[in-house]
Short mmCIF file of C-alpha atoms and ligand atoms in Angstrom, two decimals:
data_model
loop_
_atom_site.label_atom_id
_atom_site.label_comp_id
_atom_site.label_asym_id
_atom_site.label_seq_id
_atom_site.Cartn_x
_atom_site.Cartn_y
_atom_site.Cartn_z
CA UNK B 1 3.26 37.32 -9.81
CA UNK B 2 4.66 34.11 -8.33
CA UNK B 3 7.85 34.62 -6.32
CA UNK B 4 10.70 32.06 -6.47
CA UNK B 5 9.84 30.97 -2.91
CA UNK B 6 6.16 30.45 -3.74
CA UNK B 7 7.08 28.49 -6.85
CA UNK B 8 9.73 26.39 -5.08
CA UNK B 9 7.24 25.14 -2.51
CA UNK B 10 4.28 24.62 -4.83
CA UNK B 11 3.52 20.92 -4.66
CA UNK B 12 2.42 20.91 -8.29
CA UNK B 13 5.41 22.89 -9.59
CA UNK B 14 6.39 19.99 -11.84
CA UNK B 15 2.90 19.89 -13.33
CA UNK B 16 2.84 23.57 -14.30
CA UNK B 17 2.46 24.13 -18.04
CA UNK B 18 5.78 25.85 -18.70
CA UNK B 19 8.00 23.18 -17.15
CA UNK B 20 9.07 20.19 -19.24
CA UNK B 21 11.18 18.45 -16.64
CA UNK B 22 10.52 14.74 -17.05
CA UNK B 23 13.24 14.27 -19.70
CA UNK B 24 16.06 15.30 -17.36
CA UNK B 25 14.45 13.35 -14.55
CA UNK B 26 14.51 10.03 -16.44
CA UNK B 27 16.99 7.30 -15.70
CA UNK B 28 19.05 7.72 -18.86
CA UNK B 29 19.69 11.46 -18.42
CA UNK B 30 23.13 12.92 -17.66
CA UNK B 31 21.65 14.40 -14.49
CA UNK B 32 20.40 11.15 -12.99
CA UNK B 33 23.60 9.41 -14.16
CA UNK B 34 25.59 11.93 -12.10
CA UNK B 35 23.50 11.29 -8.99
CA UNK B 36 23.66 7.54 -9.45
CA UNK B 37 27.46 7.54 -9.74
CA UNK B 38 27.58 9.01 -6.24
CA UNK B 39 24.70 6.98 -4.80
CA UNK B 40 25.45 3.52 -6.14
CA UNK B 41 28.14 2.67 -3.54
CA UNK B 42 25.54 3.29 -0.80
CA UNK B 43 22.84 1.41 -2.68
CA UNK B 44 25.06 -1.69 -2.66
CA UNK B 45 23.99 -1.98 1.00
CA UNK B 46 20.27 -1.82 0.29
CA UNK B 47 19.85 -5.56 -0.24
CA UNK B 48 16.90 -6.84 1.84
CA UNK B 49 16.28 -3.31 3.16
CA UNK B 50 13.11 -1.22 3.10
CA UNK B 51 13.83 1.93 1.09
CA UNK B 52 11.72 5.08 0.84
CA UNK B 53 12.51 7.72 -1.80
CA UNK B 54 11.00 11.12 -1.02
CA UNK B 55 10.25 13.23 -4.08
CA UNK B 56 11.05 10.25 -6.28
CA UNK B 57 10.43 12.06 -9.59
CA UNK B 58 10.16 9.44 -12.32
CA UNK B 59 11.13 6.61 -9.95
CA UNK B 60 14.60 5.87 -11.37
CA UNK B 61 16.14 5.49 -7.91
CA UNK B 62 13.30 3.28 -6.67
CA UNK B 63 13.93 1.08 -9.69
CA UNK B 64 17.68 0.93 -8.90
CA UNK B 65 16.89 0.08 -5.26
CA UNK B 66 14.89 -2.95 -6.43
CA UNK B 67 17.73 -3.98 -8.77
CA UNK B 68 20.06 -3.84 -5.76
CA UNK B 69 17.79 -6.28 -3.95
CA UNK B 70 15.76 -4.00 -1.67
CA UNK B 71 12.96 -5.95 0.00
CA UNK B 72 10.65 -2.95 -0.28
CA UNK B 73 11.13 0.22 -2.32
CA UNK B 74 8.54 2.97 -2.43
CA UNK B 75 8.66 6.43 -3.97
CA UNK B 76 6.61 9.33 -2.66
CA UNK B 77 5.96 11.90 -5.38
CA UNK B 78 3.37 14.71 -5.63
CA UNK B 79 3.66 15.42 -9.37
CA UNK B 80 1.18 13.72 -11.68
CA UNK B 81 3.44 14.26 -14.70
CA UNK B 82 6.45 12.69 -13.00
CA UNK B 83 4.43 9.72 -11.80
CA UNK B 84 2.98 9.19 -15.29
CA UNK B 85 6.50 9.21 -16.78
CA UNK B 86 7.65 6.85 -14.04
CA UNK B 87 4.84 4.38 -14.71
CA UNK B 88 5.86 4.34 -18.35
CA UNK B 89 9.63 4.01 -17.66
CA UNK B 90 9.49 1.63 -14.71
CA UNK B 91 6.27 -0.37 -14.75
CA UNK B 92 5.76 -2.12 -11.44
CA UNK B 93 7.67 0.46 -9.43
CA UNK B 94 5.53 1.76 -6.55
CA UNK B 95 5.06 5.53 -6.65
CA UNK B 96 2.62 6.99 -4.15
CA UNK B 97 1.10 10.31 -5.19
CA UNK B 98 1.80 12.45 -2.15
CA UNK B 99 4.07 15.07 -0.70
CA UNK B 100 6.31 14.10 2.21
CA UNK B 101 4.14 16.24 4.48
CA UNK B 102 0.92 14.39 3.54
CA UNK B 103 2.42 10.91 3.19
CA UNK B 104 0.72 8.25 5.33
CA UNK B 105 3.24 5.47 5.95
CA UNK B 106 0.54 3.42 7.72
CA UNK B 107 3.04 2.42 10.41
CA UNK B 108 5.61 1.04 7.97
CA UNK B 109 9.22 1.81 8.90
CA UNK B 110 12.17 2.15 6.51
CA UNK B 111 15.87 1.28 6.79
CA UNK B 112 16.91 3.83 4.16
CA UNK B 113 15.15 7.09 3.51
CA UNK B 114 16.55 8.99 0.55
CA UNK B 115 15.69 12.36 -0.93
CA UNK B 116 17.49 13.48 -4.06
CA UNK B 117 16.98 17.20 -4.68
CA UNK B 118 13.49 17.24 -3.18
CA UNK B 119 14.40 19.10 0.04
CA UNK B 120 14.71 22.33 -2.01
CA UNK B 121 10.92 22.17 -2.27
CA UNK B 122 10.21 21.61 1.40
CA UNK B 123 9.36 24.74 3.36
CA UNK B 124 9.46 23.37 6.91
CA UNK B 125 12.70 21.45 7.38
CA UNK B 126 12.14 20.80 11.09
CA UNK B 127 8.81 19.10 10.42
CA UNK B 128 10.29 17.19 7.48
CA UNK B 129 13.15 15.71 9.51
CA UNK B 130 10.77 14.88 12.38
CA UNK B 131 8.53 13.00 10.00
CA UNK B 132 11.50 11.19 8.46
CA UNK B 133 12.80 10.25 11.91
CA UNK B 134 9.36 8.81 12.78
CA UNK B 135 9.51 6.50 9.74
CA UNK B 136 13.06 5.21 10.36
CA UNK B 137 13.99 1.83 11.82
CA UNK B 138 16.40 1.87 14.78
CA UNK B 139 19.55 1.26 12.73
CA UNK B 140 18.18 3.20 9.79
CA UNK B 141 19.86 5.91 7.71
CA UNK B 142 18.83 9.01 5.86
CA UNK B 143 20.59 10.11 2.70
CA UNK B 144 19.80 13.45 1.10
CA UNK B 145 21.25 15.23 -1.92
CA UNK B 146 20.98 19.01 -1.80
CA UNK B 147 22.17 21.93 -3.96
CA UNK B 148 25.48 23.70 -3.36
CA UNK B 149 24.88 27.16 -1.89
CA UNK B 150 27.35 29.01 -4.15
CA UNK B 151 26.96 27.01 -7.36
CA UNK B 152 23.20 27.35 -7.58
CA UNK B 153 23.32 31.15 -7.64
CA UNK B 154 26.21 31.31 -10.12
CA UNK B 155 25.35 32.58 -13.55
CA UNK B 156 25.82 29.57 -15.85
CA UNK B 157 25.05 28.03 -19.25
CA UNK B 158 23.03 31.12 -20.27
CA UNK B 159 20.22 30.33 -17.82
CA UNK B 160 17.91 33.09 -16.57
CA UNK B 161 18.19 33.49 -12.80
CA UNK B 162 15.90 35.24 -10.30
CA UNK B 163 17.05 35.21 -6.68
CA UNK B 164 14.90 35.95 -3.63
CA UNK B 165 16.79 36.28 -0.35
CA UNK B 166 15.17 34.55 2.59
CA UNK B 167 17.83 35.14 5.25
CA UNK B 168 21.61 34.92 5.49
CA UNK B 169 21.57 31.15 5.20
CA UNK B 170 18.92 30.52 2.56
CA UNK B 171 17.53 31.93 -0.66
CA UNK B 172 14.94 30.90 -3.19
CA UNK B 173 15.93 30.85 -6.83
CA UNK B 174 14.01 30.46 -10.06
CA UNK B 175 16.17 29.23 -12.92
CA UNK B 176 14.86 29.45 -16.47
CA UNK B 177 16.24 27.02 -19.01
CA UNK B 178 14.97 25.69 -22.34
CA UNK B 179 12.86 23.19 -20.43
CA UNK B 180 11.12 25.93 -18.45
CA UNK B 181 11.42 27.58 -15.03
CA UNK B 182 12.26 25.57 -11.94
CA UNK B 183 12.50 27.10 -8.47
CA UNK B 184 14.36 25.79 -5.43
CA UNK B 185 15.11 26.84 -1.88
CA UNK B 186 18.88 26.69 -1.47
CA UNK B 187 20.28 26.43 2.05
CA UNK B 188 23.67 26.28 3.69
CA UNK B 189 24.47 22.73 4.77
CA UNK B 190 24.48 23.73 8.44
CA UNK B 191 20.73 24.44 8.18
CA UNK B 192 20.03 20.82 7.23
CA UNK B 193 22.33 19.51 9.93
CA UNK B 194 20.63 21.67 12.58
CA UNK B 195 17.09 20.65 11.58
CA UNK B 196 18.13 16.98 11.52
CA UNK B 197 19.77 17.30 14.92
CA UNK B 198 16.62 18.82 16.39
CA UNK B 199 14.78 15.70 15.17
CA UNK B 200 17.32 13.36 16.80
CA UNK B 201 19.41 12.64 13.69
CA UNK B 202 23.16 13.14 13.56
CA UNK B 203 25.18 13.94 10.47
CA UNK B 204 27.60 11.08 9.84
CA UNK B 205 28.90 12.02 6.40
CA UNK B 206 28.95 14.96 4.03
CA UNK B 207 30.35 14.66 0.53
CA UNK B 208 30.78 17.44 -2.03
CA UNK B 209 29.55 16.19 -5.40
CA UNK B 210 31.80 17.57 -8.17
CA UNK B 211 31.30 16.85 -11.88
CA UNK B 212 32.36 13.31 -12.77
CA UNK B 213 34.37 12.22 -15.81
CA UNK B 214 31.33 10.46 -17.26
CA UNK B 215 29.17 13.52 -16.77
CA UNK B 216 31.75 15.81 -18.43
CA UNK B 217 32.01 13.41 -21.36
CA UNK B 218 28.24 13.40 -21.81
CA UNK B 219 27.83 17.13 -21.16
CA UNK B 220 31.11 19.00 -21.83
CA UNK B 221 29.70 22.24 -20.35
CA UNK B 222 30.44 20.79 -16.88
CA UNK B 223 34.21 20.85 -17.59
CA UNK B 224 34.12 24.59 -16.85
CA UNK B 225 33.08 23.86 -13.25
CA UNK B 226 35.02 20.64 -12.76
CA UNK B 227 36.48 21.64 -9.38
CA UNK B 228 33.21 22.92 -7.98
CA UNK B 229 30.64 21.10 -5.89
CA UNK B 230 27.32 21.05 -7.74
CA UNK B 231 25.44 19.30 -4.97
CA UNK B 232 26.18 17.60 -1.64
CA UNK B 233 25.36 14.24 -0.22
CA UNK B 234 24.47 14.24 3.49
CA UNK B 235 24.00 11.08 5.50
CA UNK B 236 22.29 10.92 8.90
CA UNK B 237 21.74 8.28 11.53
CA UNK B 238 19.64 8.25 14.68
CA UNK B 239 21.52 9.95 17.48
CA UNK B 240 21.53 7.33 20.23
CA UNK B 241 22.14 9.92 22.93
CA UNK B 242 19.21 12.17 22.01
C1 SAM R 236 14.39 18.00 -8.59
S1 SAM R 236 13.10 16.83 -8.55
C2 SAM R 236 14.00 15.38 -8.09
C3 SAM R 236 13.28 14.11 -8.42
C4 SAM R 236 14.11 12.86 -8.19
N1 SAM R 236 14.45 12.70 -6.80
C5 SAM R 236 15.34 12.92 -9.04
O1 SAM R 236 16.42 13.20 -8.51
O2 SAM R 236 15.21 12.73 -10.25
C6 SAM R 236 12.24 17.17 -7.04
C7 SAM R 236 11.03 16.30 -6.84
O3 SAM R 236 10.46 16.58 -5.55
C8 SAM R 236 9.05 16.56 -5.69
N2 SAM R 236 8.45 17.34 -4.58
C9 SAM R 236 8.10 18.64 -4.58
N3 SAM R 236 7.56 18.98 -3.40
C10 SAM R 236 7.61 17.88 -2.62
C11 SAM R 236 7.19 17.58 -1.29
N4 SAM R 236 6.63 18.51 -0.51
N5 SAM R 236 7.32 16.31 -0.83
C12 SAM R 236 7.90 15.35 -1.62
N6 SAM R 236 8.32 15.58 -2.88
C13 SAM R 236 8.18 16.82 -3.38
C14 SAM R 236 8.79 17.14 -7.05
O4 SAM R 236 7.51 16.84 -7.55
C15 SAM R 236 9.93 16.54 -7.87
O5 SAM R 236 9.59 15.33 -8.47
#
């Protein structure tokens, strides 16, 4: 039997037969609308920048980066299904079929490296942040969106939940919804900050992402958790003193 941790870190999780994820990963979904509401103010600064989206899914954020005037915008994505959906939804958007771990940037550096909910699939955070640091320009920034530690293990919306404890700061969780089972590694925010710091990146901002008015209008079930953080946005910059 596959454990939540094994499933969470399977590169082809999104291609497994029982998961129909692409619909919620497309640009018009309530989910991506929620992320974009929080990310757009940052994306306003992406004009003329080189942007890399790690675990880009269907490429909606890469497409937005180009609309905001990014000089270069590339998505790295290991799932064939997500890439196929992305090619249909955003023709011309560059999606490279690869995991972060295997990605060959061929020496290209990026001003903005973003990862929206893909870190929950990355087993080795230290190696991930080191790799990200190696692809960042001097004044570059990293922006990640990660799950909230409490919210993700809360029983909600009738979903089936299987939790596997890893240690006191992280657990793996498999959540079964109508669209299938999706597993994540959920970590306390301090774990990300520590791994980033070890790679020479300092945390410059952390924002709790609560349900937005638009999201609650589109999906009223979120009104029941309106004061709770669903996810967090964490922003890092190169630590000049490291
Ligand atoms: C929850 S989805 C988020 C996709 C997209 N960022 C979004 O917000 O719609 C996580 C994505 O990370 C990808 N992924 C899984 N393992 C990965 C890895 N090792 N490196 C990069 N991406 C990975 C998955 O294929 C999936 O598309």
